Coordinates of N, CA and C in Angstrom, one line a residue:
Chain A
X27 N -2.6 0.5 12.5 CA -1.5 0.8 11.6 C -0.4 -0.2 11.7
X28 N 0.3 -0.5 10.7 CA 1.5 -1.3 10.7 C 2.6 -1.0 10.3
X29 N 3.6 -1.4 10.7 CA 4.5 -0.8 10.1 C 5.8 -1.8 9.7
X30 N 6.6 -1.8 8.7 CA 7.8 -2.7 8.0 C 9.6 -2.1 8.6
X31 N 10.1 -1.9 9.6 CA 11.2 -1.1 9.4 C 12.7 -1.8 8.7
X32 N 13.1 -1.6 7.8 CA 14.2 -2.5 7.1 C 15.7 -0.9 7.5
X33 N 16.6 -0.6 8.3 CA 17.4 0.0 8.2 C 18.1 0.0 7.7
X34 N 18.8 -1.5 7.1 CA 19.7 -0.9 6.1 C 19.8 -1.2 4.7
X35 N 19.8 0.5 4.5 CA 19.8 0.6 2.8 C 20.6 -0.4 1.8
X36 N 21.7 -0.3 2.3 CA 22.9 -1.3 1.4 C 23.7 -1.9 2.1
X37 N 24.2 -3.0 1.6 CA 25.2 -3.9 2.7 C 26.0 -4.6 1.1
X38 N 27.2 -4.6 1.6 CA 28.3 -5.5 0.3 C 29.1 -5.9 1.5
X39 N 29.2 -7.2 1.1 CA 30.0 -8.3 1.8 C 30.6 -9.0 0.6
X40 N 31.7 -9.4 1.2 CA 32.9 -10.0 0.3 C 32.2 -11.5 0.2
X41 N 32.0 -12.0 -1.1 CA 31.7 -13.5 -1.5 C 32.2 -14.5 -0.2
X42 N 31.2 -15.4 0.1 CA 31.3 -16.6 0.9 C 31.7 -16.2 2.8
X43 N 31.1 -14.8 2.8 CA 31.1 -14.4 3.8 C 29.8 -14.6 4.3
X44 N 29.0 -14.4 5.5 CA 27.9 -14.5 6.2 C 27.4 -13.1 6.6
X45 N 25.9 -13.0 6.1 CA 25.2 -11.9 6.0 C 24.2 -11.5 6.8
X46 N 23.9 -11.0 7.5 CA 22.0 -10.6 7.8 C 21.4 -9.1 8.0
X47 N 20.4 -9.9 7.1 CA 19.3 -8.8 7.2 C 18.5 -8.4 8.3
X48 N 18.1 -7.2 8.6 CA 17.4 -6.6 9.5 C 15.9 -6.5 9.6
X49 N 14.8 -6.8 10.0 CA 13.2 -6.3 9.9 C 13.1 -6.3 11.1
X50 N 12.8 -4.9 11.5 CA 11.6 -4.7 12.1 C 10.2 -4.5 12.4
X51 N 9.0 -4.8 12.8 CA 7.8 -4.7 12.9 C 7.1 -4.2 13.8
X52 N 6.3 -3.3 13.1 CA 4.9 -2.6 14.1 C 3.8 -3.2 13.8
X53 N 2.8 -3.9 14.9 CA 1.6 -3.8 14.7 C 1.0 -4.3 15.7
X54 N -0.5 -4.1 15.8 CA -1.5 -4.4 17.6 C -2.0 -5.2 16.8
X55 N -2.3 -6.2 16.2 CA -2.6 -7.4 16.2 C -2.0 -8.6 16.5
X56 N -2.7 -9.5 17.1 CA -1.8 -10.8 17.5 C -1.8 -11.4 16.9
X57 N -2.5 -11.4 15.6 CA -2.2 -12.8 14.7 C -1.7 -11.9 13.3
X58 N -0.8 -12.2 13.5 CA 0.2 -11.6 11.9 C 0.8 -12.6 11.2
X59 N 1.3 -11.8 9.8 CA 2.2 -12.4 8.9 C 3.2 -12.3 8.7
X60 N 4.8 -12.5 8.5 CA 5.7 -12.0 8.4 C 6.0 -13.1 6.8
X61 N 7.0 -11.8 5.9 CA 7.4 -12.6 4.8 C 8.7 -12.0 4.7
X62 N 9.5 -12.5 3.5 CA 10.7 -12.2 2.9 C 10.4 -12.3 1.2
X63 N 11.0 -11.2 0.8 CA 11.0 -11.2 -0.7 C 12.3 -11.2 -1.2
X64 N 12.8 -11.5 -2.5 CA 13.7 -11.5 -2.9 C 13.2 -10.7 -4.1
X65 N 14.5 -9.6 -4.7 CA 14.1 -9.0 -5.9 C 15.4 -9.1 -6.7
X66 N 15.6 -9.7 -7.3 CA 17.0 -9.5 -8.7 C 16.7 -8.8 -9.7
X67 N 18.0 -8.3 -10.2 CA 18.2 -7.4 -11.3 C 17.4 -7.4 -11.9
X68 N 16.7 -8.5 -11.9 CA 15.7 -8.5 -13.3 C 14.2 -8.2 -13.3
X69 N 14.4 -7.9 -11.5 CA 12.9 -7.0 -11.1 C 11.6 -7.5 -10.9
X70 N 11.8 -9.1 -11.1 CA 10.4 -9.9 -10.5 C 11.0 -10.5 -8.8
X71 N 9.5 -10.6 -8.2 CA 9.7 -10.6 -6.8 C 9.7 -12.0 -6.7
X72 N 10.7 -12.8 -5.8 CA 10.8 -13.7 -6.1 C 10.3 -14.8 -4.0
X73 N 9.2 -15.5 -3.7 CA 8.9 -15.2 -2.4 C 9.9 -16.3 -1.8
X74 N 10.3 -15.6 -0.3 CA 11.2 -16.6 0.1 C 10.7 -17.7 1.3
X75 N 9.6 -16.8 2.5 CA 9.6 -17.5 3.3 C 8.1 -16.7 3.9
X76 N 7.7 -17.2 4.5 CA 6.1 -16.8 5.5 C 6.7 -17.6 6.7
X77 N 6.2 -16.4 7.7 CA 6.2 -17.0 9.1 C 4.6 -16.4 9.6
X78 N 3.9 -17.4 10.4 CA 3.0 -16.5 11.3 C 3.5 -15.8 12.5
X79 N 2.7 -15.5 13.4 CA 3.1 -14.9 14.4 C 2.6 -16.0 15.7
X80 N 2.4 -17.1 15.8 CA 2.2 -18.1 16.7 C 3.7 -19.2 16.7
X81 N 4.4 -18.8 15.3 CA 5.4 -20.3 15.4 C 6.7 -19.1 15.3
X82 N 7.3 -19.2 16.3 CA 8.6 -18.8 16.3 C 9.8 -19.2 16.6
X83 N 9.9 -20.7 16.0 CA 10.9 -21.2 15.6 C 11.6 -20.6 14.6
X84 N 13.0 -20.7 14.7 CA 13.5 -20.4 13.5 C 13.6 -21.6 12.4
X85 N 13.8 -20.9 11.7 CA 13.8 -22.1 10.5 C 14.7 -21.6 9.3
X86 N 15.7 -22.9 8.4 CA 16.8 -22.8 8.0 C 16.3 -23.3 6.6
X87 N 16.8 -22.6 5.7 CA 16.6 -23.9 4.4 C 17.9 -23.4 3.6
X88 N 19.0 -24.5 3.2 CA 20.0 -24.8 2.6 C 21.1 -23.4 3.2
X89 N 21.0 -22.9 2.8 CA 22.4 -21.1 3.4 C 21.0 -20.3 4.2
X90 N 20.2 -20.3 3.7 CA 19.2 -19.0 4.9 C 18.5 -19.8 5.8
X91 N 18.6 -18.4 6.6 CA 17.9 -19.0 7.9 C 16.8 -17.5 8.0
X92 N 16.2 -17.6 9.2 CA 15.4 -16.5 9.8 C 15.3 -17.0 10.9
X93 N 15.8 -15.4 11.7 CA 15.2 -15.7 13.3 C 14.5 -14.7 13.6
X94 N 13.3 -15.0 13.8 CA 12.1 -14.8 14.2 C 11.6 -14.7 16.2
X95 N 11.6 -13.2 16.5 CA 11.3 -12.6 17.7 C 10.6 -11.7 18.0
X96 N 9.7 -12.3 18.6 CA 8.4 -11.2 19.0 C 9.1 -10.0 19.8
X97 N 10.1 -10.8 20.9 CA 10.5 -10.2 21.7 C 10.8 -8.6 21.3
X98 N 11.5 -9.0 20.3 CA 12.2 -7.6 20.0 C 11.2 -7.1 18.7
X99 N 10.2 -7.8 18.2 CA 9.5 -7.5 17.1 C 10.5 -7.6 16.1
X100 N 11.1 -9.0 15.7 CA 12.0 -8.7 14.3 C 12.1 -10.3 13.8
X101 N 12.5 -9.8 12.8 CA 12.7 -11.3 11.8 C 13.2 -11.3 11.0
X102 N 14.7 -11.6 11.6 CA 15.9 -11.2 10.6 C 16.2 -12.7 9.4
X103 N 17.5 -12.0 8.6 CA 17.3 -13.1 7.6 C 18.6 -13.3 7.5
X104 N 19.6 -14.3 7.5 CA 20.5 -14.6 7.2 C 21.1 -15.5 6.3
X105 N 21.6 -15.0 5.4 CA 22.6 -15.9 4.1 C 23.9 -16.2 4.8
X106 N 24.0 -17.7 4.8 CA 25.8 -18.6 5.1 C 26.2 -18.3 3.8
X107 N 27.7 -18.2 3.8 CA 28.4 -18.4 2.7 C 27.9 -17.9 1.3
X108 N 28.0 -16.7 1.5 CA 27.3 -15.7 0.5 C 27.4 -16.0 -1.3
X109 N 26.9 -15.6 -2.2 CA 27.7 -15.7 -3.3 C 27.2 -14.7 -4.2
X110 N 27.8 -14.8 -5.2 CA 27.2 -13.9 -5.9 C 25.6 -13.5 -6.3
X111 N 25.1 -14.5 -7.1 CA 23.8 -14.6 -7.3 C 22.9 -14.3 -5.9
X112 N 23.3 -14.3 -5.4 CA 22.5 -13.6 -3.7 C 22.6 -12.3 -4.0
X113 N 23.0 -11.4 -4.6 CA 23.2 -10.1 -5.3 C 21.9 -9.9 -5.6
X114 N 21.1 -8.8 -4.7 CA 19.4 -8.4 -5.4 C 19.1 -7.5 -4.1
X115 N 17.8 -6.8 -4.1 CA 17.3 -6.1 -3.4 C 16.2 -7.2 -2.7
X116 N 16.2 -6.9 -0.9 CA 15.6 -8.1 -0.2 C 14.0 -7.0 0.5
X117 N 13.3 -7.7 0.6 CA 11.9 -6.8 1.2 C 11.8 -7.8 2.4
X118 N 11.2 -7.2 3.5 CA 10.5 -7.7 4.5 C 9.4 -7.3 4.4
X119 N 8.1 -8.5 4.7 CA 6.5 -7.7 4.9 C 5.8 -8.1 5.7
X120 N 4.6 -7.4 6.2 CA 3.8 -7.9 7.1 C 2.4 -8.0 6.8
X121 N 1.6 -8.9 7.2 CA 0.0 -8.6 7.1 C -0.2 -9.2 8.1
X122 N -1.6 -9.1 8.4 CA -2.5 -9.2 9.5 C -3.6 -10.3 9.3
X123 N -4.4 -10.2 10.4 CA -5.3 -11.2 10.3 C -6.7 -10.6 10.7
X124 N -6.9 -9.1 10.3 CA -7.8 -8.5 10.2 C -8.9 -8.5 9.0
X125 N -9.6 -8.6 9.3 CA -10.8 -8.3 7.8 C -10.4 -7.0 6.9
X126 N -10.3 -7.0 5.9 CA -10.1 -5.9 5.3 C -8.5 -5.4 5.2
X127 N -8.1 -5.7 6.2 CA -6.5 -5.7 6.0 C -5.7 -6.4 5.3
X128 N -6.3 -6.8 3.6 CA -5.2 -8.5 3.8 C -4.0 -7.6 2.8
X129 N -3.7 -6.4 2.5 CA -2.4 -6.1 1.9 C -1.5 -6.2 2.9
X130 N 0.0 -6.5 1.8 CA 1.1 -6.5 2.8 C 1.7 -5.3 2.5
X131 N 2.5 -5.0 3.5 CA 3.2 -3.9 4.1 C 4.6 -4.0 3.9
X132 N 4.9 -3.4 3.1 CA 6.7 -3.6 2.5 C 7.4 -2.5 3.4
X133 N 9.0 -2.7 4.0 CA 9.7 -2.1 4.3 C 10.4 -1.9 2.9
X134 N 11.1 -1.0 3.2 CA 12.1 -0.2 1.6 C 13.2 -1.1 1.4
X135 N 13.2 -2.1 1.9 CA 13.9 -3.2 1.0 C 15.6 -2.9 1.9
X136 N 16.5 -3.9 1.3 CA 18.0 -3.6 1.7 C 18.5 -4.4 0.6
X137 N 19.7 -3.7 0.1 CA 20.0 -3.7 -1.4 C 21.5 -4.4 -0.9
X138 N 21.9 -6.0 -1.5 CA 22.3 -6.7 -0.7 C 23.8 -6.8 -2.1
X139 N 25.0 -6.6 -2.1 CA 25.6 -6.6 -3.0 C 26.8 -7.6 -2.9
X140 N 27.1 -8.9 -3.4 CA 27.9 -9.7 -3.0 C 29.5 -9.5 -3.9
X141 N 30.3 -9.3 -3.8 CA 31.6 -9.1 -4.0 C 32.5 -10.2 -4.6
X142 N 32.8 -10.5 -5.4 CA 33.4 -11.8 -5.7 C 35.1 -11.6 -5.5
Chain B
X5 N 0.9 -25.2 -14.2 CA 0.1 -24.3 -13.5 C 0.9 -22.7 -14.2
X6 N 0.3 -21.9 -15.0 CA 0.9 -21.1 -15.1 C 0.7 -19.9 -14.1
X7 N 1.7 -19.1 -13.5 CA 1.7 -17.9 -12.3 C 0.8 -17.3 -13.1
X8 N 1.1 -16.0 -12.1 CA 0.7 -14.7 -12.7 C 1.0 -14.0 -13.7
X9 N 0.5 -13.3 -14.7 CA 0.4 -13.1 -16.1 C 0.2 -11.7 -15.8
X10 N 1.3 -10.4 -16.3 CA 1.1 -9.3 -16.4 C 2.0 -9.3 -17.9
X11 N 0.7 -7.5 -18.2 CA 1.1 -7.5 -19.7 C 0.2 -5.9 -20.0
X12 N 1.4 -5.2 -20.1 CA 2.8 -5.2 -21.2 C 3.9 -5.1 -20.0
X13 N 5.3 -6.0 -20.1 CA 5.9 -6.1 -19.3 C 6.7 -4.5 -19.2
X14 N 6.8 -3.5 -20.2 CA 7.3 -2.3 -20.0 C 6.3 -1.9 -21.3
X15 N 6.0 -0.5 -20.7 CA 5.2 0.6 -21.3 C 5.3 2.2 -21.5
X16 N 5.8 2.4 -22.3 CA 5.9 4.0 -22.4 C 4.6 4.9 -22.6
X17 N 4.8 5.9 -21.9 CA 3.2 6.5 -22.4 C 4.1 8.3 -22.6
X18 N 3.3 8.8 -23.0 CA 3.9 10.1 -22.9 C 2.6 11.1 -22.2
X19 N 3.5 12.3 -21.8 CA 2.4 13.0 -20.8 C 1.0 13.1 -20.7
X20 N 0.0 13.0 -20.2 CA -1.4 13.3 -20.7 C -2.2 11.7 -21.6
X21 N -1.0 10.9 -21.9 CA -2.2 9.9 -22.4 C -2.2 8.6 -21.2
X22 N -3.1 8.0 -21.6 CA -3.9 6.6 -20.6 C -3.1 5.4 -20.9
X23 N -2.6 4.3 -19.4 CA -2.0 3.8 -19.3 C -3.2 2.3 -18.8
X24 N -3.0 1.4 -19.5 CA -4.0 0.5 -19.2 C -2.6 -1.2 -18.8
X25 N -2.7 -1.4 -17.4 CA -1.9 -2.3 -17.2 C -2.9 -3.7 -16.9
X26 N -2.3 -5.0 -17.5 CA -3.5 -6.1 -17.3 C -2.7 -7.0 -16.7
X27 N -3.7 -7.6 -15.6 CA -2.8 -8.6 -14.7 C -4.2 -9.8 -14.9
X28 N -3.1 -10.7 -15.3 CA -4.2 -12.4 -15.6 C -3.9 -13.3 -14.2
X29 N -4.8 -13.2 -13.2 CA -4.2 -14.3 -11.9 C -4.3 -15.7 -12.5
X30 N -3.4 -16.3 -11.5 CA -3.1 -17.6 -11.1 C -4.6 -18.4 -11.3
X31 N -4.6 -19.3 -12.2 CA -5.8 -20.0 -12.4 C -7.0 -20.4 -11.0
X32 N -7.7 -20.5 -11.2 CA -8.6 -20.5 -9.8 C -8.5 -19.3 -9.0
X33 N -7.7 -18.5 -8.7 CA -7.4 -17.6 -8.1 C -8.4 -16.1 -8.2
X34 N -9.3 -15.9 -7.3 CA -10.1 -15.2 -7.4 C -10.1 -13.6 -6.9
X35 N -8.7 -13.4 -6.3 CA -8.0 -12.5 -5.0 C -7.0 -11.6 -5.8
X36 N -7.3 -10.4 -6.2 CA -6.2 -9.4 -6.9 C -5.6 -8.3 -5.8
X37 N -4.4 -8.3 -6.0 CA -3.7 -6.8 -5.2 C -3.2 -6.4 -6.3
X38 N -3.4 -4.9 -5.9 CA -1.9 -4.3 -7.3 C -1.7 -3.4 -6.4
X39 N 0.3 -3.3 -6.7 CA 0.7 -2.6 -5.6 C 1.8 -1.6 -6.6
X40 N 2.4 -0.8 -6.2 CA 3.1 0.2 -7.4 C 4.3 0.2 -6.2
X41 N 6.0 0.4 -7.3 CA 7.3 0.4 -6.6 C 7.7 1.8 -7.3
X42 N 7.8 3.1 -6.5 CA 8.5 4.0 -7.1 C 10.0 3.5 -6.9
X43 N 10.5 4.7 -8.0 CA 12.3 4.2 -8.2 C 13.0 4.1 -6.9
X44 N 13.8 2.8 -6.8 CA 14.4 2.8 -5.2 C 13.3 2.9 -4.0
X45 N 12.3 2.7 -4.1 CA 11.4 2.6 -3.3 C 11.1 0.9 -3.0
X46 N 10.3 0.5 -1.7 CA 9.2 -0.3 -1.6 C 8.3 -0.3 -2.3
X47 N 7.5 -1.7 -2.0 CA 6.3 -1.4 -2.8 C 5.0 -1.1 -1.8
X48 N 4.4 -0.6 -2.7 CA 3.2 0.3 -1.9 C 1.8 -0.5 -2.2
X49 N 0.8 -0.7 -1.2 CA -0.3 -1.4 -1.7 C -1.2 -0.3 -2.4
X50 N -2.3 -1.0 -3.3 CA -2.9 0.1 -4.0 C -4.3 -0.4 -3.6
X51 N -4.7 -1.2 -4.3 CA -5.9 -1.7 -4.2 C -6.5 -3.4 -4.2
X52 N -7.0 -4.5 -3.3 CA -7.6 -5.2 -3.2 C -8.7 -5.6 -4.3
X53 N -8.7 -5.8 -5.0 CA -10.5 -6.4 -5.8 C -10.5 -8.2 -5.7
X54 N -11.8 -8.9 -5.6 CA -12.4 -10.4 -5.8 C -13.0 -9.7 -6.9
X55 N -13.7 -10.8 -7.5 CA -14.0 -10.8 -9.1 C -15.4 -9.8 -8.8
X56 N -15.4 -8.6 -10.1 CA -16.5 -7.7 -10.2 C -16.7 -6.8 -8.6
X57 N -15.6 -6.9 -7.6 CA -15.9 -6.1 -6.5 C -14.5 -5.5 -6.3
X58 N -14.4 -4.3 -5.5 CA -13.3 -3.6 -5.0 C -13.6 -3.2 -3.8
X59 N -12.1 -4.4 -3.2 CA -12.6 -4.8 -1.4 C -11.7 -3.6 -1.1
X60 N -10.9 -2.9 -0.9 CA -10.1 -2.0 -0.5 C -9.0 -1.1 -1.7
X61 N -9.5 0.2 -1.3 CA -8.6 0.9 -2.7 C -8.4 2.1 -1.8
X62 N -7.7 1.3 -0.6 CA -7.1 2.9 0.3 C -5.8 3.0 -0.2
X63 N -5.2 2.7 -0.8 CA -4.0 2.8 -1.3 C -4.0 3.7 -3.0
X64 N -5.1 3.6 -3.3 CA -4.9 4.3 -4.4 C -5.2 5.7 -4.6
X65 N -4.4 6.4 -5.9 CA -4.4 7.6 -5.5 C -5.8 8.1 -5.7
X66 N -6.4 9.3 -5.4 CA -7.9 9.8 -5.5 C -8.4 10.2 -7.0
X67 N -7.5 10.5 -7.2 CA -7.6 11.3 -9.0 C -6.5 10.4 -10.0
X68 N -7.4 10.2 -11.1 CA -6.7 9.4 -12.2 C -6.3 8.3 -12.4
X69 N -6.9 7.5 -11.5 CA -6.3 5.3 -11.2 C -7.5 5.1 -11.0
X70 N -7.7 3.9 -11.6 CA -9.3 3.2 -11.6 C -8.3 1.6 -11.5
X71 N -9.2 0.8 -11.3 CA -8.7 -0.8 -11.2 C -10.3 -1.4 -11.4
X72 N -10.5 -2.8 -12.1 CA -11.4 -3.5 -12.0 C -11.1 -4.6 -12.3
X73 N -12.2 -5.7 -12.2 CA -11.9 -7.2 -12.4 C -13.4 -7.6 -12.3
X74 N -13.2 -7.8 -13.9 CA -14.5 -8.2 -14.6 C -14.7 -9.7 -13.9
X75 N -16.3 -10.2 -14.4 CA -16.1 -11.3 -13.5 C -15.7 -12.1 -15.1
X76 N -15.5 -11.8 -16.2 CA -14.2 -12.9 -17.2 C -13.6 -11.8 -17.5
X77 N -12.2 -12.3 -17.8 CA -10.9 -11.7 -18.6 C -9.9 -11.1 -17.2
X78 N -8.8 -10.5 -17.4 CA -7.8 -9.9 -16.6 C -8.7 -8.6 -15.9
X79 N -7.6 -8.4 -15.0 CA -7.8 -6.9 -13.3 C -7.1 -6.3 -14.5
X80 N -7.4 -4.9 -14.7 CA -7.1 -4.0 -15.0 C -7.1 -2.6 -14.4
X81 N -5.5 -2.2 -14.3 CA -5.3 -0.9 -13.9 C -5.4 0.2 -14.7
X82 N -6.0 1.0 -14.2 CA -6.0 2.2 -15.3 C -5.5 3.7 -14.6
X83 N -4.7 4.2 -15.6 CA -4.0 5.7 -15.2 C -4.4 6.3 -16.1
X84 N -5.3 7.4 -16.1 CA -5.6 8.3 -17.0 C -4.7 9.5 -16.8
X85 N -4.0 10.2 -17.9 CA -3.5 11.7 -17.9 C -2.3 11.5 -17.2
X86 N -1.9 10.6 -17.7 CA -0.3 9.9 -16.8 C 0.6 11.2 -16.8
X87 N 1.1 11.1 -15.6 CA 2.6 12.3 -15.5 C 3.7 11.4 -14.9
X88 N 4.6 12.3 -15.5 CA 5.9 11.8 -15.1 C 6.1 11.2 -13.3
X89 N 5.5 11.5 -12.6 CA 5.5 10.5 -11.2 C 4.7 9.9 -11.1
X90 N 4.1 9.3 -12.1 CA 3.7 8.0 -12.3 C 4.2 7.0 -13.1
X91 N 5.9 7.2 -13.3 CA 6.2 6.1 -13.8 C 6.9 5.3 -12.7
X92 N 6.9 3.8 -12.4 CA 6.9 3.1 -11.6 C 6.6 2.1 -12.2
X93 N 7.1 0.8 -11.0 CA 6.7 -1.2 -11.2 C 5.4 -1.2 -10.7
X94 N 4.3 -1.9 -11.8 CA 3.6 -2.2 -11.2 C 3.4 -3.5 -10.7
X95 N 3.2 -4.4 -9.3 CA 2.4 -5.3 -9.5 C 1.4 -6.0 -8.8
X96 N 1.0 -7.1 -9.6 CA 0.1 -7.4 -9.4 C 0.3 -9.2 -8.8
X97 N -0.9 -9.3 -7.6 CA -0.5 -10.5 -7.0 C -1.5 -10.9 -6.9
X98 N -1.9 -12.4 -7.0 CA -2.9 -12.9 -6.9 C -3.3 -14.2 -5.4
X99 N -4.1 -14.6 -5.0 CA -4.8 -15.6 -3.9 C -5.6 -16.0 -4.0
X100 N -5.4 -17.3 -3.7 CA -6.7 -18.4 -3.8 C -8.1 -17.6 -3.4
X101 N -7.9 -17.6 -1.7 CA -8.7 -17.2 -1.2 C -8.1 -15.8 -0.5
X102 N -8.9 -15.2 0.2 CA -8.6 -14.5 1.2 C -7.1 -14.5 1.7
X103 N -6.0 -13.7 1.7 CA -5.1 -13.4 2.0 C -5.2 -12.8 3.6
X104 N -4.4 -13.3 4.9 CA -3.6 -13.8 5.0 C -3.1 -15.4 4.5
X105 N -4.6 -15.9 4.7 CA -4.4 -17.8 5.0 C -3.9 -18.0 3.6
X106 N -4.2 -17.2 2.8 CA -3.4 -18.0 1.0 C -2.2 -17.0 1.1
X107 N -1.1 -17.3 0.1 CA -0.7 -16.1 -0.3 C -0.3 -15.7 -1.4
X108 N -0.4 -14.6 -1.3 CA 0.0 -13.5 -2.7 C 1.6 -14.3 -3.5
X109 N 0.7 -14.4 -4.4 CA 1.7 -14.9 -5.5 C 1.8 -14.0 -6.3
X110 N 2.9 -12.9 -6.8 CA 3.4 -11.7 -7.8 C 3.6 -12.0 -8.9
X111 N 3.3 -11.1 -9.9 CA 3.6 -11.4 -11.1 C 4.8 -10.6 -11.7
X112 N 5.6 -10.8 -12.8 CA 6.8 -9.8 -13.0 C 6.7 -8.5 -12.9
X113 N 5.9 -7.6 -13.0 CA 5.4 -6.5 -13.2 C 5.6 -5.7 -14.3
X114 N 5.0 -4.3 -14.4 CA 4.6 -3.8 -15.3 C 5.4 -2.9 -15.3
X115 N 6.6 -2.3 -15.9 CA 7.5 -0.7 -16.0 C 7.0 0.2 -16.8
X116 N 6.2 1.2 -16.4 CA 5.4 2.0 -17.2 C 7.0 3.2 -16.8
X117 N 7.1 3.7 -18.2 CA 7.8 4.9 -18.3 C 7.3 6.1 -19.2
X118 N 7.2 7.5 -18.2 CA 5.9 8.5 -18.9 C 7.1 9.6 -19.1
X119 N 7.0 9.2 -20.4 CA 7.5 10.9 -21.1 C 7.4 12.2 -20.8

């Protein structure tokens, strides 16, 4: 079994402030998938990032980053200098590298509201 | 390259009639998920199909959801006898191959709202 934990429901940060997201993960397989989704108002999923579970570097692209820890099982997501348009509901997912297993596994999202 | 192709992008149905959602994958792409978002919820997986087979449909409910994928035309979901807690996003994602090593590319999904 697997499992996605995202705690928190909602977070509003005042514009051009620095944010992160939370994921937690359960699962007994050693070769997993971790992702990030983005969802905007407008309700299409928009994909942000794949990590395996062999490369745990973090990695940055333009204001987000993710840091990525087996240790603690998590793979958080961080927006620099926030802005508006970062305004959307965020998912964390997982899959596996089992046969038969290839859906992913959504946590309940964190509903991310930027403040201008 | 056009994405994923879902259609009708919102759908009303009213109690008791049949809800038919069609997801067109990503060209070459032979790998369907459809997964359903209740309100304020995640999304939930439903069911896996490759073309004319259904690899995994632990996610779908027992009574009244069918899905298939002819080997031509769109995966189609089907809700017969729709009730009101079955209105929800559907969607649907498509992969080259075998998911993990490809990935699921989503389509905008489907808002079925049941009277």
């Amino acid at each position: 079994a697997q499992k996605v934990t995202q705690a928190q429901t909602e977070i509003s940060v005042v514009e051009k402030e620095d944010v992160t997201l939370d994921c937690v993960y359960e699962t007994r397989d050693t070769t997993y998938y971790l992702f990030w989704y983005k969802q905007p108002p407008s309700g299409e999923l928009v994909f942000l990032i794949r990590r395996n579970s062999f490369d745990e570097q973090n990695e940055i692209s333009g204001r987000y980053s993710w840091n990525f820890q087996k240790s603690t099982s998590s793979f958080n997501f961080t927006i620099t200098a926030s802005q508006v348009v970062d305004s959307a509901v965020y998912f964390c997912a997982l899959t596996t590298d089992n046969f038969g297993n290839e859906k992913l596994t959504f946590g309940t999202g964190t509903r991310l509201t930027i403040i201008p | 390259n056009a994405g994923v192709m879902q259609n009708p992008r919102h759908l009303v149905r009213r109690r008791g009639q049949e809800a038919r959602l069609r997801c067109s994958p990503m060209k070459g792409h032979s790998h369907v998920y459809w997964y359903r978002q209740l309100p304020e919820e995640g999304l939930k997986f439903m069911v896996y199909l490759q073309k004319e087979n259904i690899i995994d449909e632990s996610g779908m409910p027992k009574e009244r959801f069918s899905a298939e994928f002819p080997k031509e035309g769109p995966s189609i979901l089907r809700i017969q006898q729709v009730v009101r807690g079955d209105s929800a996003a559907y969607f649907c994602a498509s992969s080259l191959k075998r998911a993990p090593y490809n990935e699921q590319f989503f389509g905008p999904g489907t808002r079925l709202t049941v009277l």
